[in-house]
GROMACS .gro file of C-alpha atoms in nm:
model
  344
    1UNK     CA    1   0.000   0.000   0.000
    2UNK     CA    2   0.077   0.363  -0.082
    3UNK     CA    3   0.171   0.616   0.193
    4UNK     CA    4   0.055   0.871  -0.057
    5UNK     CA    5  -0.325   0.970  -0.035
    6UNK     CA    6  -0.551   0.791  -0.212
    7UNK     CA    7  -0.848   1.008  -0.368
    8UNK     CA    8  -1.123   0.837  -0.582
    9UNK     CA    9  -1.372   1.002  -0.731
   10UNK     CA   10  -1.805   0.956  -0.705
   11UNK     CA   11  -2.072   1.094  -0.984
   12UNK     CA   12  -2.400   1.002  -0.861
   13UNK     CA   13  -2.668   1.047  -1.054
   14UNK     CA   14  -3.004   1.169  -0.867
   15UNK     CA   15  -3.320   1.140  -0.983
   16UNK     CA   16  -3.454   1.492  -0.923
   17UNK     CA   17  -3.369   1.823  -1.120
   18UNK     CA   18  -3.666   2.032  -1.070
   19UNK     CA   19  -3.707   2.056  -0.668
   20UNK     CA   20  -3.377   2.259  -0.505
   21UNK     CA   21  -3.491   2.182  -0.215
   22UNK     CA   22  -3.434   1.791  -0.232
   23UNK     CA   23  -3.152   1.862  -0.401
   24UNK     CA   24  -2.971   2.071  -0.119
   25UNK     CA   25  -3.084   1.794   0.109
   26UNK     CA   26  -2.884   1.535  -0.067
   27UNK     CA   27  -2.616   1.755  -0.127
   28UNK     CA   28  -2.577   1.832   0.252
   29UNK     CA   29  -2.560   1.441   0.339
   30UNK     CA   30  -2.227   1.459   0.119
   31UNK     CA   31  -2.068   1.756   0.242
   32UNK     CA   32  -2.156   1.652   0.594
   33UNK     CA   33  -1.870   1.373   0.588
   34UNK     CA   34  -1.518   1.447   0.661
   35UNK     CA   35  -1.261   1.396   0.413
   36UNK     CA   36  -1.494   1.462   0.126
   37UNK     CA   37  -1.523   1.778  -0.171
   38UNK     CA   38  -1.849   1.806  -0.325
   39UNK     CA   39  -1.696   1.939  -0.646
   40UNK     CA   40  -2.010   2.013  -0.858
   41UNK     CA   41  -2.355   2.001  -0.829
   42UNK     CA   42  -2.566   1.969  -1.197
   43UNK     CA   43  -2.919   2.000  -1.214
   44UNK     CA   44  -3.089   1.920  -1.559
   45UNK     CA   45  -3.478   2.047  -1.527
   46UNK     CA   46  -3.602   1.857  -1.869
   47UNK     CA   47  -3.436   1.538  -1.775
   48UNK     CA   48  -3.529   1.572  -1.405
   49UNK     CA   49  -3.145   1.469  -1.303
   50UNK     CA   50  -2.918   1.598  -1.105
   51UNK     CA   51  -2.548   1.520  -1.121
   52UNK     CA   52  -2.338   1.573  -0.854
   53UNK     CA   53  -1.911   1.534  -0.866
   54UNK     CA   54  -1.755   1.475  -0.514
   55UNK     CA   55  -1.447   1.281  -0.408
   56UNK     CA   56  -1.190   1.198  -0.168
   57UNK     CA   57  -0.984   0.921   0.085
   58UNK     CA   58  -1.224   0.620  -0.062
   59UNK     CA   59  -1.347   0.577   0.297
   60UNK     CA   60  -1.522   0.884   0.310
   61UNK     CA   61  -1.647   0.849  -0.036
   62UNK     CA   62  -1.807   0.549   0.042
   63UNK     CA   63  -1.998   0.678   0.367
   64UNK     CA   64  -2.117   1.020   0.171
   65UNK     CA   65  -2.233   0.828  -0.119
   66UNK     CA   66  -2.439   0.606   0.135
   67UNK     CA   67  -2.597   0.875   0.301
   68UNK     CA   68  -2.636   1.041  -0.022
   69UNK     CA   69  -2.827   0.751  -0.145
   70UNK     CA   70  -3.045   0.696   0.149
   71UNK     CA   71  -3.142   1.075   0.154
   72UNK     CA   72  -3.264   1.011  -0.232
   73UNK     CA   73  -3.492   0.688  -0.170
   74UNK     CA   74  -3.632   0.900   0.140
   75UNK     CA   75  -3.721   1.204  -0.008
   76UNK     CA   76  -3.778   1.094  -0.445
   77UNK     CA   77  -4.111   0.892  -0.518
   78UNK     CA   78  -4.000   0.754  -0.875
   79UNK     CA   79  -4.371   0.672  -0.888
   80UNK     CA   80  -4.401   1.016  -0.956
   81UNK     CA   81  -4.095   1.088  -1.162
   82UNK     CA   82  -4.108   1.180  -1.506
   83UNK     CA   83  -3.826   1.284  -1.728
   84UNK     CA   84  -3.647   1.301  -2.075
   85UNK     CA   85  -3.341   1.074  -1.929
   86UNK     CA   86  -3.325   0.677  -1.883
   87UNK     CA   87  -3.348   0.639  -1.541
   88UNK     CA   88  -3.473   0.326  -1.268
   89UNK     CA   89  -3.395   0.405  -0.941
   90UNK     CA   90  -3.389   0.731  -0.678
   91UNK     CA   91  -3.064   0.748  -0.690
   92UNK     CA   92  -2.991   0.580  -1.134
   93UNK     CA   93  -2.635   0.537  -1.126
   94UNK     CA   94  -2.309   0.535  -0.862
   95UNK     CA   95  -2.013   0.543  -0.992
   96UNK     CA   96  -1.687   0.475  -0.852
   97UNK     CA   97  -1.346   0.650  -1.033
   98UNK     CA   98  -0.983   0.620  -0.916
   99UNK     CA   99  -0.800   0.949  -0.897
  100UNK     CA  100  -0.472   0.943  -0.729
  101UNK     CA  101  -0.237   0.653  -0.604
  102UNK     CA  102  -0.530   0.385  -0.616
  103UNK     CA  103  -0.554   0.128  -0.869
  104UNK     CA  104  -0.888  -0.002  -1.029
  105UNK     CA  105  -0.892  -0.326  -0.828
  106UNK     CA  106  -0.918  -0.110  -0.538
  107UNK     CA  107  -1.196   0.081  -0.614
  108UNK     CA  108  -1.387  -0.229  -0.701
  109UNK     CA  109  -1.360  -0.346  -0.370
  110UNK     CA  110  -1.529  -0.006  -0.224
  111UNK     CA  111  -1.786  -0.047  -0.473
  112UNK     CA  112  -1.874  -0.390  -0.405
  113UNK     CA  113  -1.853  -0.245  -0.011
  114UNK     CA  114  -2.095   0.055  -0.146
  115UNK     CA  115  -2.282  -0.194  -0.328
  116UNK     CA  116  -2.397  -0.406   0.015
  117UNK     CA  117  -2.456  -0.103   0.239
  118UNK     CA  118  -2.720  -0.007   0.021
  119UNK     CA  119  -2.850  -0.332  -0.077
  120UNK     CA  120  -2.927  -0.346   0.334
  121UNK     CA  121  -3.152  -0.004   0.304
  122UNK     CA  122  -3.378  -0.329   0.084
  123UNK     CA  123  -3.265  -0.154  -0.236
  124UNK     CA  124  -3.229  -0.359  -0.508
  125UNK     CA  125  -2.812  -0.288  -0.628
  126UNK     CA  126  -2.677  -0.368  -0.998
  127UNK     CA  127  -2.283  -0.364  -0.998
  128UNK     CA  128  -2.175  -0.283  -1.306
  129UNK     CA  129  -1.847  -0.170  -1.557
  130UNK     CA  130  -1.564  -0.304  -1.336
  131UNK     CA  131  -1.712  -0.451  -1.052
  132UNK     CA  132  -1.975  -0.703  -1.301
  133UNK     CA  133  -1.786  -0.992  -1.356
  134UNK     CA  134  -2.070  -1.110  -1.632
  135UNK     CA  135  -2.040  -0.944  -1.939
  136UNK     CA  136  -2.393  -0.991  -2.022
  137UNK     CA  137  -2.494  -0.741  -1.759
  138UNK     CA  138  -2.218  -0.501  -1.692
  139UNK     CA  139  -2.298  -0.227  -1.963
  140UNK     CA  140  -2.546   0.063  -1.772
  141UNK     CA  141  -2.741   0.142  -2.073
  142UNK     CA  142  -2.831  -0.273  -2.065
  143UNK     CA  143  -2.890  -0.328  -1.711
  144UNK     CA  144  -3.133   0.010  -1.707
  145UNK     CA  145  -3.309  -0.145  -2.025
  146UNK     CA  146  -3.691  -0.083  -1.995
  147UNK     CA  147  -3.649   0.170  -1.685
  148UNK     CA  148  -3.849   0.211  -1.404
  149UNK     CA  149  -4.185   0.060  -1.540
  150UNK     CA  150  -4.037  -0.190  -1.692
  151UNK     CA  151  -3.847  -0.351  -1.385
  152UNK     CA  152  -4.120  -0.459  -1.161
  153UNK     CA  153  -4.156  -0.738  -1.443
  154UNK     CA  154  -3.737  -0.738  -1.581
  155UNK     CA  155  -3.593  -0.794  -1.189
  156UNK     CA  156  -3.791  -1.152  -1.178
  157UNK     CA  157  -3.673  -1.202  -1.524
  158UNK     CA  158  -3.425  -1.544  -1.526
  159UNK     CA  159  -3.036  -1.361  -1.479
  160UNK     CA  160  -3.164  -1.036  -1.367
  161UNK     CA  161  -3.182  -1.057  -1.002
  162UNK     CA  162  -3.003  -0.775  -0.861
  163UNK     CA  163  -2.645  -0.856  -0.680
  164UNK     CA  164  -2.717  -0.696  -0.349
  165UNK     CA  165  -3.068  -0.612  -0.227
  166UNK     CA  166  -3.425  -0.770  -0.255
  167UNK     CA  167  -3.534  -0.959  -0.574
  168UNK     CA  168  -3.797  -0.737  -0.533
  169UNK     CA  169  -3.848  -0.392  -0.727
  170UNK     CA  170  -3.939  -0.099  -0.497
  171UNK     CA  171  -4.188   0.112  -0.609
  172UNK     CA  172  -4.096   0.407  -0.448
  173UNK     CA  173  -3.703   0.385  -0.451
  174UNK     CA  174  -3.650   0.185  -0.752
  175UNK     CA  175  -3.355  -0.003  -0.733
  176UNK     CA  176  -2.934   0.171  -0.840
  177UNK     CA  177  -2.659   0.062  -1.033
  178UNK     CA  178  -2.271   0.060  -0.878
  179UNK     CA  179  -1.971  -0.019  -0.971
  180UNK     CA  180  -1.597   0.079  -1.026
  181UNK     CA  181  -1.522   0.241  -1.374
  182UNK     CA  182  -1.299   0.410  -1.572
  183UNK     CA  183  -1.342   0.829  -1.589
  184UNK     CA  184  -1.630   0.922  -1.830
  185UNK     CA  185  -1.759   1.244  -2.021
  186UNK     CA  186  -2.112   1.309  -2.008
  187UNK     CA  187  -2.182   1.535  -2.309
  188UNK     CA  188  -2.424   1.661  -2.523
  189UNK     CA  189  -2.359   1.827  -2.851
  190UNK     CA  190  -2.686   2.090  -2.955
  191UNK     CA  191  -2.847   2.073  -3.290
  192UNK     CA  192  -3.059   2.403  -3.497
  193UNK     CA  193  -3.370   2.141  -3.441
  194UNK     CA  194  -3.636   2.030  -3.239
  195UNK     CA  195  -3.689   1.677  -3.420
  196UNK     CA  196  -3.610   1.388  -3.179
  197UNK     CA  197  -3.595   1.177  -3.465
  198UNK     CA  198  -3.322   1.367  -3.658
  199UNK     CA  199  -3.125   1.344  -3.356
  200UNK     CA  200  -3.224   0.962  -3.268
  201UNK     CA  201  -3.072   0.873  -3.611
  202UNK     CA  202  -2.708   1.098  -3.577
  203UNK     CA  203  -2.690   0.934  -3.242
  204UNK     CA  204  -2.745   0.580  -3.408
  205UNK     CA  205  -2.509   0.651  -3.653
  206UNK     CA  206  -2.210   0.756  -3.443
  207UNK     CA  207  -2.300   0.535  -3.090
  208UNK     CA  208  -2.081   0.201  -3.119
  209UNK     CA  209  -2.381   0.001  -3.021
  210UNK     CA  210  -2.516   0.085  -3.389
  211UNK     CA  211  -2.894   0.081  -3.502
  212UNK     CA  212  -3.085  -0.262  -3.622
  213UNK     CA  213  -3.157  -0.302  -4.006
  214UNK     CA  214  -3.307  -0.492  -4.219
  215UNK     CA  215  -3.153  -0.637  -4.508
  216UNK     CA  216  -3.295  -0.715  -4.835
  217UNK     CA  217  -3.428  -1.031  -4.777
  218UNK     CA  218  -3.578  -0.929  -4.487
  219UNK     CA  219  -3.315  -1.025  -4.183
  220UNK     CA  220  -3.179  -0.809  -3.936
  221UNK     CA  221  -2.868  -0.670  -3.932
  222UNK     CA  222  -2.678  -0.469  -3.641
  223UNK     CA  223  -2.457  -0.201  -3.830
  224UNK     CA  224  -2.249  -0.084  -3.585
  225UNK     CA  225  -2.163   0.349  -3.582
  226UNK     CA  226  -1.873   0.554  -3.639
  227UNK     CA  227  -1.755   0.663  -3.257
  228UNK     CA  228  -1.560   0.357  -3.078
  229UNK     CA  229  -1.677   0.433  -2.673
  230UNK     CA  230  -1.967   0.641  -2.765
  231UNK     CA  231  -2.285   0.541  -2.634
  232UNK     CA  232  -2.583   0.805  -2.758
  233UNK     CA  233  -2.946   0.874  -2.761
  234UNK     CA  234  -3.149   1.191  -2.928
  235UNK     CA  235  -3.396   1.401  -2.733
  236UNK     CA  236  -3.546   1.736  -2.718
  237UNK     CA  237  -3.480   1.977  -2.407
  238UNK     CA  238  -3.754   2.259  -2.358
  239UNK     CA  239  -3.592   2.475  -2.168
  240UNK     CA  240  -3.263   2.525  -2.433
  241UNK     CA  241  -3.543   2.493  -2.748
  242UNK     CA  242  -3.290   2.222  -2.898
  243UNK     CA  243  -3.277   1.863  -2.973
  244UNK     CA  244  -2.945   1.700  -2.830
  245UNK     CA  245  -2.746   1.422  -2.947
  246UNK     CA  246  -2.660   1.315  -2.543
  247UNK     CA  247  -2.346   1.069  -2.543
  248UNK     CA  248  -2.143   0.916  -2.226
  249UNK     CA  249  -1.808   0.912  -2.383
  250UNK     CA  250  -1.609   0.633  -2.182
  251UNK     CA  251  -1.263   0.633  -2.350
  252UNK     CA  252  -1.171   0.989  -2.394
  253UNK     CA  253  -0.837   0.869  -2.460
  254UNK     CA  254  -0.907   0.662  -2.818
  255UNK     CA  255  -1.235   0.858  -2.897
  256UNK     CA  256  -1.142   1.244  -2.801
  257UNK     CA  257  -1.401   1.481  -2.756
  258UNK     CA  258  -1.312   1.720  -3.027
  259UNK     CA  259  -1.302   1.386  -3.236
  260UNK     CA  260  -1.680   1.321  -3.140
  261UNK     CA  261  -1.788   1.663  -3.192
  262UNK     CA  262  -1.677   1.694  -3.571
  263UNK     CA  263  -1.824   1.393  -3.615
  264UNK     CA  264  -2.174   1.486  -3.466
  265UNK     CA  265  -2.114   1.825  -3.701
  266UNK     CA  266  -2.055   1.581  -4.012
  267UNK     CA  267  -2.378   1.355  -3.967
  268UNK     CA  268  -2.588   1.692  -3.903
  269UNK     CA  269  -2.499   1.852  -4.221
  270UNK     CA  270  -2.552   1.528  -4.402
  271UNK     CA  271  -2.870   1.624  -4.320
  272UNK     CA  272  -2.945   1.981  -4.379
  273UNK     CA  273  -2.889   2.048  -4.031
  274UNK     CA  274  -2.617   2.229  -3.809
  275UNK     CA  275  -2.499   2.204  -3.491
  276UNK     CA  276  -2.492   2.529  -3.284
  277UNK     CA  277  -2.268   2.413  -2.959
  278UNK     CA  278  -2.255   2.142  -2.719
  279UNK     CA  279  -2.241   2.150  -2.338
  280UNK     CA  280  -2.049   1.883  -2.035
  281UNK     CA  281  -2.234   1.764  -1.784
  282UNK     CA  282  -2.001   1.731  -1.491
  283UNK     CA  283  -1.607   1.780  -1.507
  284UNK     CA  284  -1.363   1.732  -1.778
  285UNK     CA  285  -1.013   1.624  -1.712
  286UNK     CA  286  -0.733   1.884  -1.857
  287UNK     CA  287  -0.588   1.700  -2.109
  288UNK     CA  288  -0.902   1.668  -2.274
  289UNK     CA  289  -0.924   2.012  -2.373
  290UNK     CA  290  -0.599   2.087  -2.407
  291UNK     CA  291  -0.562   1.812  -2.689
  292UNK     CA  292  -0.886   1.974  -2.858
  293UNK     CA  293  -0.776   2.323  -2.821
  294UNK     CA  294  -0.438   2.213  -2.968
  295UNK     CA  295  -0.685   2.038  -3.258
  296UNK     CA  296  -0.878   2.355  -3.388
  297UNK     CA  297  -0.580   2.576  -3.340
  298UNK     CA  298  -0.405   2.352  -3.592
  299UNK     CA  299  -0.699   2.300  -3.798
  300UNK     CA  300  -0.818   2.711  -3.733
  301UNK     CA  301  -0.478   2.873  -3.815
  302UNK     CA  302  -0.195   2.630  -3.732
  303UNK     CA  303  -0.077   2.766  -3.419
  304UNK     CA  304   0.068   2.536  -3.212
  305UNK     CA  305   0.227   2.779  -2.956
  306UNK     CA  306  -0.066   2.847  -2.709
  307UNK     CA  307  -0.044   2.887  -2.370
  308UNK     CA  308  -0.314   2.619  -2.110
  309UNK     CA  309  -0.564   2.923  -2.121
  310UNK     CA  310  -0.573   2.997  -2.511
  311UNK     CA  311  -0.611   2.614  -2.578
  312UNK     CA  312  -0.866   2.588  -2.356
  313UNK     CA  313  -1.036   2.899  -2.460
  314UNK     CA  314  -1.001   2.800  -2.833
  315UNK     CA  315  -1.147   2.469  -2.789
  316UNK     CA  316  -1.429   2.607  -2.578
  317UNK     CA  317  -1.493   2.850  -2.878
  318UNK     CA  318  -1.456   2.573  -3.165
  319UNK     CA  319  -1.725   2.352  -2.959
  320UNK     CA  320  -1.931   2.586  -2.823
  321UNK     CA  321  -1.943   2.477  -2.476
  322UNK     CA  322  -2.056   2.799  -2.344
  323UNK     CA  323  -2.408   2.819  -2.621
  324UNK     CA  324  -2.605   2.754  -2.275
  325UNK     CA  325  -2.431   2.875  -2.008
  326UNK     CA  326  -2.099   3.032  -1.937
  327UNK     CA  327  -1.796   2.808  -1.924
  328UNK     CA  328  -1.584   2.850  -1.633
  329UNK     CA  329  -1.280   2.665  -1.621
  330UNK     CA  330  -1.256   2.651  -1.290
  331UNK     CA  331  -1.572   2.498  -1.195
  332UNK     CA  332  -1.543   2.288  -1.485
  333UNK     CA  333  -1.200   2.087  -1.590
  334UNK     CA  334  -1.122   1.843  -1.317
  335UNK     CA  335  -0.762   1.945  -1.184
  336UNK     CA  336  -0.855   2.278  -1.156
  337UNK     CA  337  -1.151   2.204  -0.910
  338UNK     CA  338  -0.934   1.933  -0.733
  339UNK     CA  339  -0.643   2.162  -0.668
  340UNK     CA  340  -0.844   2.412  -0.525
  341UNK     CA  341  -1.010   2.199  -0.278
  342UNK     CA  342  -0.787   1.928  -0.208
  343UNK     CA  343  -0.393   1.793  -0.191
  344UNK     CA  344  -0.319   1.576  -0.459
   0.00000   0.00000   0.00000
């Protein structure tokens, strides 16, 4: 074991976006533990989700993400919850990401610790990514398949009893998905439309999963999309008056952002349509913008000697990651907000 300290990372993803009130009160559960940030806090009013970033010693993380999670199956009725994002439980998703001097293996064993805890409050618990063992049911967008209402039938479905928890789906509660994974980009890239459909088909074309089709003689045929690590969906947010491509991008490192973005901006004007910016959802590591400012400043003008600010400013230009709302740097690109709260 390391005598440096270890810092892992938690995104949990609440079922609420509309009422700040129930969001405060989950946020207060996490900042009420020692040894933890709360980093960001990300409400989303059309998909009635909030995000929230915190981390620290995995310890802590663990006991704020607990309490977190018990303060959203007190206080969210997901009989009652409606909203444009996939979601099954209170509390969807937990995620578990190693920052600093912890390896992978590590966090999997929190999560799996994580992962009991809450199957005790009689919450049905899915591990996924990392900690799922069978590959048949360790990809989120597969275990959440036919959401909320579909579960009370799916979780006494042969293979889809949850790990920890009842075998029984709780109406009010839902049931959450942990695990250990590797660090992920939620983004969403914002088209000059309000057709779900136009965006449903760019997102099939670029996801990795693909689209179905059928072939000439009638068979089916997966035809898998452009974007390796791109999982995608198309829907239509009121309150910006845009449809979205929305994508989890989960390796940054093969599949860049500024990569994913051109190619969204390729498949829109393929069909008559343009894409006007994009927006994060949560924090984006450094690098990540620094290799897409360094892109468009080739591409723009082929100047290559920018300092960290003008990359970062260029590639928030080029993608338009401030269309919606300002983009602060700060509150925004991961090392910044870590070294500002906490030793590394």
């Amino acid at each position: 074991m390391t005598n440096k300290l270890q810092i892992i990372e938690c995104v949990p993803n609440f079922s609420e976006g509309v009422d700040t009130a129930v969001i405060k009160q989950i946020a207060a559960e996490i900042r009420s533990v020692k040894g933890v940030m709360l980093l960001n806090v990300d409400p989303g009013k059309a998909t009635n989700r909030t995000v929230m970033t915190f981390a620290g010693s995995p310890e802590a993380v663990v006991d704020a993400a607990f309490l977190a999670i018990r303060k959203a199956g007190e206080l969210i009725d997901m009989s009652r919850q409606k909203g444009e994002h996939p979601r099954m439980g209170s509390t969807d998703v937990c995620p578990l990401i190693p920052v600093s001097n912890i390896s992978m293996q590590e966090v999997v064993v929190y999560a799996d610790e994580l992962a009991k805890r809450v199957g005790g409050l009689g919450i049905p618990v899915y591990l996924y990514e990392h900690s799922q063992p069978d590959k048949k049911r360790n990809n989120l967008s597969v275990i959440r398949a036919g959401e909320y209402e579909g579960f009370f039938d799916k979780i006494k479905q042969p293979g889809w009893a949850p790990d920890y928890g009842p075998a029984e789906f709780d109406a009010k509660r839902g049931a959450t998905v942990i695990g250990a994974r590797d660090f992920l980009i939620a983004y969403n890239v914002n088209l000059n439309t309000r057709s779900v459909p136009a965006a449903s088909a760019i997102a099939a074309e670029v996801r990795e999963s693909g689209r179905m089709l059928r072939t000439k003689d009638g068979s089916a045929k997966i035809v898998h999309g452009s974007l390796k690590y791109v999982k995608a969906i198309g829907w239509y947010i009121e309150e910006y008056g845009h449809a979205q491509v929305s994508m989890n991008l989960t390796n940054i490192i093969e599949t860049p952002i500024h990569i994913v973005f051109e190619e969204i901006c390729k498949k829109a004007q393929q069909r008559g349509l343009k894409v006007t910016g994009s927006e994060l959802i949560g924090l984006i590591p450094l690098d990540a913008m620094l290799n897409a400012g360094r892109y468009f400043s080739t591409r723009q003008n082929g100047n290559t000697g920018l300092s960290e600010t003008e990359l970062i400013a260029v590639a928030v230009r080029a993608m338009g990651l401030d269309e919606l709302v300002p983009f602060d740097a700060g509150k925004r690109i991961m090392e910044y907000v870590l070294s500002a709260n906490m030793p590394l």
